[in-house]
Coordinates of C-alpha atoms and ligand atoms in Angstrom, one line a residue:
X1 CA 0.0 0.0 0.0
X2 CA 1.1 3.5 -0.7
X3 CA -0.3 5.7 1.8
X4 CA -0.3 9.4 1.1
X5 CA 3.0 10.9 2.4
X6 CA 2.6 12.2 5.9
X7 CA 3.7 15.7 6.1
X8 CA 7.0 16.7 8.1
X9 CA 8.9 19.7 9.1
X10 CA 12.8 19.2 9.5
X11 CA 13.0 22.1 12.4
X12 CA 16.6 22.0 12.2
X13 CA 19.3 22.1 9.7
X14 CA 22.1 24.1 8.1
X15 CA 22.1 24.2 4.2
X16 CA 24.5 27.3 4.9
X17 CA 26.9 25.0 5.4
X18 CA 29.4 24.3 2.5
X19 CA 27.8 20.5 2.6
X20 CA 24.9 22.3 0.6
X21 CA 26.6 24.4 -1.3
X22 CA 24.8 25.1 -4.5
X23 CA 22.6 21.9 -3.7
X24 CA 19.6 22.9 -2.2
X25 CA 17.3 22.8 -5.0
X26 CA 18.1 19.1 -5.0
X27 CA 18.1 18.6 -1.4
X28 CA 14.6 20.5 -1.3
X29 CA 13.0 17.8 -3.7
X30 CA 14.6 15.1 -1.7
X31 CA 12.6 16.4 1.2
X32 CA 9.4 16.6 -0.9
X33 CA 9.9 13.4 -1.8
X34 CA 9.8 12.1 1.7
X35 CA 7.5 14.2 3.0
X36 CA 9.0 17.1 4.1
X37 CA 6.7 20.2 3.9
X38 CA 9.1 23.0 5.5
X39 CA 12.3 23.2 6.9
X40 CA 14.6 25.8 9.0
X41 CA 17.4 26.5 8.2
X42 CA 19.6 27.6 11.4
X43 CA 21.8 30.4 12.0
X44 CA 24.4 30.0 13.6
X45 CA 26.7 33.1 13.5
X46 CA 24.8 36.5 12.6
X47 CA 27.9 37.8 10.4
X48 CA 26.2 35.2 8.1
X49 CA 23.1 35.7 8.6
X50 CA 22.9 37.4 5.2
X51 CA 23.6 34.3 3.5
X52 CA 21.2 32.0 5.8
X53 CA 18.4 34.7 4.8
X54 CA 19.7 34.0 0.8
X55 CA 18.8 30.3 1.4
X56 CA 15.7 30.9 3.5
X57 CA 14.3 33.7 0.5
X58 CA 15.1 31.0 -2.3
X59 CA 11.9 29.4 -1.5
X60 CA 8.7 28.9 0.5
X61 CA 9.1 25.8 1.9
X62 CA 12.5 27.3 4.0
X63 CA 12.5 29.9 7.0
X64 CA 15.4 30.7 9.3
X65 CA 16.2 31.6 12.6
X66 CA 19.3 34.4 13.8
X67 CA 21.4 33.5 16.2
X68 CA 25.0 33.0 17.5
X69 CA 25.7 29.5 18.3
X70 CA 27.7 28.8 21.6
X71 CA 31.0 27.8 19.5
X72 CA 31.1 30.7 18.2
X73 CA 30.5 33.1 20.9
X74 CA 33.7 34.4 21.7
X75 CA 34.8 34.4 17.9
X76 CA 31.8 36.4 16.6
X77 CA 31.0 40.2 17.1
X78 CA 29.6 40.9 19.9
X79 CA 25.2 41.9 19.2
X80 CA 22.6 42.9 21.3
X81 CA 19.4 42.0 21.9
X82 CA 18.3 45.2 20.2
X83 CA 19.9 44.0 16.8
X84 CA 18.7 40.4 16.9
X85 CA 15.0 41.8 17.6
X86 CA 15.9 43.9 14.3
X87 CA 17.7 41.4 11.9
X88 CA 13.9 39.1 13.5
X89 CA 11.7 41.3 12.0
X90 CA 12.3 40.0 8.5
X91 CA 9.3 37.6 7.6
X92 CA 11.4 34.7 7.0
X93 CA 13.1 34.9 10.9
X94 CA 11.0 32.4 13.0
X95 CA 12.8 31.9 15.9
X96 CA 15.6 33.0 17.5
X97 CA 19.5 31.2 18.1
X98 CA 20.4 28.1 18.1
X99 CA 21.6 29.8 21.2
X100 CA 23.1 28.1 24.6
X101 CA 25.6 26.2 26.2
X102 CA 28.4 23.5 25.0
X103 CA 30.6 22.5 27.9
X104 CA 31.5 19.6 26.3
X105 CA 33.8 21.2 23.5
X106 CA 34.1 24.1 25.2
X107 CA 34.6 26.3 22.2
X108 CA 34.4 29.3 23.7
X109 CA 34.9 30.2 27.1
X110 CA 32.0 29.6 29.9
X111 CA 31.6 33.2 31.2
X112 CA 31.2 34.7 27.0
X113 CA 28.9 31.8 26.6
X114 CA 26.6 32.1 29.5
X115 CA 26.7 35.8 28.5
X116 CA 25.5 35.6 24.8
X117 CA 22.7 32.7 25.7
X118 CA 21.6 35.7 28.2
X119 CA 21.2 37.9 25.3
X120 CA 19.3 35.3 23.1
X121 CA 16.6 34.9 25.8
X122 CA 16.2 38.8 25.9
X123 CA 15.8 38.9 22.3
X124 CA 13.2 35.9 22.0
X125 CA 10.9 37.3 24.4
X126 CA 11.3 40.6 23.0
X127 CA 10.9 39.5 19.7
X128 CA 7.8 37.0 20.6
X129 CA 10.0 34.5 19.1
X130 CA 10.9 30.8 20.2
X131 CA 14.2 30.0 21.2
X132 CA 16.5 27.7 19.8
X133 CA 18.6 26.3 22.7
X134 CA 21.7 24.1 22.2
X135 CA 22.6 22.5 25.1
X136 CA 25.5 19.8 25.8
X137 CA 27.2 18.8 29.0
X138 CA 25.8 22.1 30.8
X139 CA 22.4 21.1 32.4
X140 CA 22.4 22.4 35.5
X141 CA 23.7 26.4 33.8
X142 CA 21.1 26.3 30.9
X143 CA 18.4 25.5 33.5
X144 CA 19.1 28.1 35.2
X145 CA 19.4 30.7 32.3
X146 CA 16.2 29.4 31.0
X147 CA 14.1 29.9 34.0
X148 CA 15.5 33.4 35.2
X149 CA 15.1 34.2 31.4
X150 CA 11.3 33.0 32.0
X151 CA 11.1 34.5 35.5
X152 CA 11.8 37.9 34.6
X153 CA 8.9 40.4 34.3
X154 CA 6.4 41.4 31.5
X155 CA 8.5 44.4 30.2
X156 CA 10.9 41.7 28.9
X157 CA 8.8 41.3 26.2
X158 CA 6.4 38.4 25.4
X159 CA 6.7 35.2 27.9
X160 CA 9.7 32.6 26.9
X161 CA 9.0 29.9 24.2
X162 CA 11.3 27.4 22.6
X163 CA 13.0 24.2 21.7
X164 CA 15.5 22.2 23.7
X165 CA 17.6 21.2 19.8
X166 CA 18.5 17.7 19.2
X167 CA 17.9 16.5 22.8
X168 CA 20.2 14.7 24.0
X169 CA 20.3 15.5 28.1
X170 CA 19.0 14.7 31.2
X171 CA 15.6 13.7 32.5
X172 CA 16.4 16.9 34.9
X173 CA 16.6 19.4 31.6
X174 CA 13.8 18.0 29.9
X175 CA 11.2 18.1 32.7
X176 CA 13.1 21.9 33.7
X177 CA 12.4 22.8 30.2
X178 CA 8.8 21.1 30.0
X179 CA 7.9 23.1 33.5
X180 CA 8.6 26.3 31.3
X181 CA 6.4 25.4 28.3
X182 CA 9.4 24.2 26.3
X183 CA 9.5 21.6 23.4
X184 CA 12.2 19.1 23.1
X185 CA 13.2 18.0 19.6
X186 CA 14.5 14.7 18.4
X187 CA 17.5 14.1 16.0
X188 CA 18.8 11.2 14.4
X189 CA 20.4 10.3 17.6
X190 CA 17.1 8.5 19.3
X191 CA 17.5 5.7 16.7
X192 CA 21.3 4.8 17.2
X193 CA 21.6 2.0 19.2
X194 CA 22.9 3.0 21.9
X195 CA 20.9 5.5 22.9
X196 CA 18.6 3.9 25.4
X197 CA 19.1 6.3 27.8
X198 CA 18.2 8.8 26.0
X199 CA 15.1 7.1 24.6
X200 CA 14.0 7.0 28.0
X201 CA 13.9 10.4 28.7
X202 CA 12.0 10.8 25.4
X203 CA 9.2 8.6 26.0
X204 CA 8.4 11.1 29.5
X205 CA 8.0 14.0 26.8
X206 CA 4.4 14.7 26.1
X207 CA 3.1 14.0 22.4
X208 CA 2.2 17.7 22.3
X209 CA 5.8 19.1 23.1
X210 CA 7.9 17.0 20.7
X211 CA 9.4 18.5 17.4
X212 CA 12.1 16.2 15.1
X213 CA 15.0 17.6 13.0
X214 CA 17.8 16.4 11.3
X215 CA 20.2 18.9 12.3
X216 CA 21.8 18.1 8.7
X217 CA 24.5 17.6 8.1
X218 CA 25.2 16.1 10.9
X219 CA 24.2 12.5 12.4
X220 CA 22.7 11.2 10.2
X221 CA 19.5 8.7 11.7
X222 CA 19.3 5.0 10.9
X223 CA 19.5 3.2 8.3
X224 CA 21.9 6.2 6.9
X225 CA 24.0 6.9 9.7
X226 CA 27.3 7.6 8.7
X227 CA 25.9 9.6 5.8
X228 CA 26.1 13.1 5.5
X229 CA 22.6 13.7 6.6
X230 CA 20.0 16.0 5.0
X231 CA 16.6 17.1 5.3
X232 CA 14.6 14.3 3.7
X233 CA 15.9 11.8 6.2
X234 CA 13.9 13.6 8.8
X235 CA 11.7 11.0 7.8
X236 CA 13.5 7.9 9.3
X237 CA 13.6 9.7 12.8
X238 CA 10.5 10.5 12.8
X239 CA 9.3 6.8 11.6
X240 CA 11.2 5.5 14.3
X241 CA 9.9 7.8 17.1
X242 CA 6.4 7.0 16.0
X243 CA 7.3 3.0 16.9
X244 CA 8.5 4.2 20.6
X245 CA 5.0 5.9 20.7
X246 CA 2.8 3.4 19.1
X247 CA 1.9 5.3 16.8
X248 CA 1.3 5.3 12.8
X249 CA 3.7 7.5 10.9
X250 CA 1.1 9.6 9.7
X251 CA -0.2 10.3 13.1
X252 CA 3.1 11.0 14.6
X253 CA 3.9 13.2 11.5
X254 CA 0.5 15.2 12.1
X255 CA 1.6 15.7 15.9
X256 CA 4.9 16.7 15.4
X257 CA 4.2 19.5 12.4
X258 CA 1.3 20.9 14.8
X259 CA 3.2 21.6 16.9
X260 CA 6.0 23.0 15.2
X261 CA 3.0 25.3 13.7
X262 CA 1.6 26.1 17.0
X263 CA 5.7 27.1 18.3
X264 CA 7.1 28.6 15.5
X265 CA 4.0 31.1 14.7
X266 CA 5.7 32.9 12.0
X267 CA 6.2 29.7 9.3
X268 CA 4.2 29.8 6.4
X269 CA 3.6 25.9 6.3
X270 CA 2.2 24.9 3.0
Ligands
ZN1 ZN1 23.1 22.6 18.0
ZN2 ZN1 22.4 23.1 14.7

């Protein structure tokens, strides 16, 4: 039986990256292929923003965030929160980052990190927009810059929205970032095979608070891991997910691309 393609969002990739380069058209129709009705491509240093807009204005089915990612934090020009709000105005910004904390390649040093996630949360509630959060080996910090970014008053801006990006932590960070109103988004790394642990955290998340994303090119999900990952394989991890559930593919797909709808506001989903 063919049953009609269920319809996905990849939340999170790079096709700024030189992986991509001049292959997006292709790697779009890939996507449609297997489903994939929108995808956002992520910013992760705002002196290229210009060229992760380029990618995102090429064609409907892409938007993009602005951002700094923590690897970069002490390498990029300092910003503001006033000129992420800005560069967020434009209608194809939809959320704001990937933003956060990586203690576990320490890039960039603690202190600048913790700094510029601070200025990330500003800007997403100022902007109304969700917030991308990377997170790795620093549960405990990005807790705690999450909820005093949620805690602060209504002249912040709007209240704090986001995504915990390919999730990959605690039980601890996932039920912190639930409490706020969070969602936590899978990557191909819930189907490796060692990743029971992490599976078990995910099957606490509630149905209404999960997103998936490739996070292309990295990590490719089973049965392509290995591969340099793109878009359309969004589609194994979210297969796979759907088994842990019990659910079809289709309703899993339904779930999932509601609530991307419902977090990232600003996405013209076809
Ligand atoms: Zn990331
Ligand atoms: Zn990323």
């Amino acid at each position: 039986m063919t049953a009609a393609v269920a319809r996905l969002v990849d939340s999170h990739c790079h096709l700024d990256f030189p992986d991509f380069a001049g292959q997006v058209p292709e790697v779009l129709a890939r996507a449609e292929a297997n489903g994939v009705a929108h995808l956002v491509t992520i910013c992760t240093r705002v002196s290229e923003f210009d060229k992760v807009l380029a990618i995102a204005e090429s064609d409907p089915r892409i938007s993009c965030s602005v951002g700094i990612h923590p690897h970069e934090a002490d390498l990029e020009p300092a910003v503001d929160a006033d000129r992420l709000v800005e560069l967020a105005r434009h209608p194809k910004v939809v959320g704001i980052g990937e933003a956060g904390l990586d203690y576990y390649y320490d890039k960039s040093p603690r202190e600048r990190q913790r700094q510029v996630f601070a200025t990330h949360i500003e800007a997403a509630r100022r902007a109304g927009l969700p917030l991308i959060v990377h997170s790795r080996d620093a549960d405990e910090d990005t807790i705690a810059g999450l909820e005093a970014g949620a805690g602060k008053g209504g002249q912040y801006g709007q209240p704090l929205t986001g995504v915990i990006h390919c999730f990959t932590s605690t039980q601890k960070l996932a039920d912190a970032a639930l409490a706020i109103g969070f969602y936590i988004s899978l990557s191909g790394i819930v189907t490796f095979k060692n990743a029971e642990a992490l599976r078990a955290v995910i099957r606490t998340v509630p149905l209404d608070r999960l997103l998936v994303e490739t996070d292309a090119p990295y990590l490719a999900p089973v049965p392509k891991r290995g591969k340099p990952n793109e878009p359309s394989f969004v589609r194994h991890t979210a297969e796979f997910a759907a088994g842990m559930f019990g659910l079809s593919h289709a309703e899993f797909a339904a779930r999932t691309t509601d609530n991307f709808r419902r977090l990232f506001w600003k996405a013209a989903v076809q």
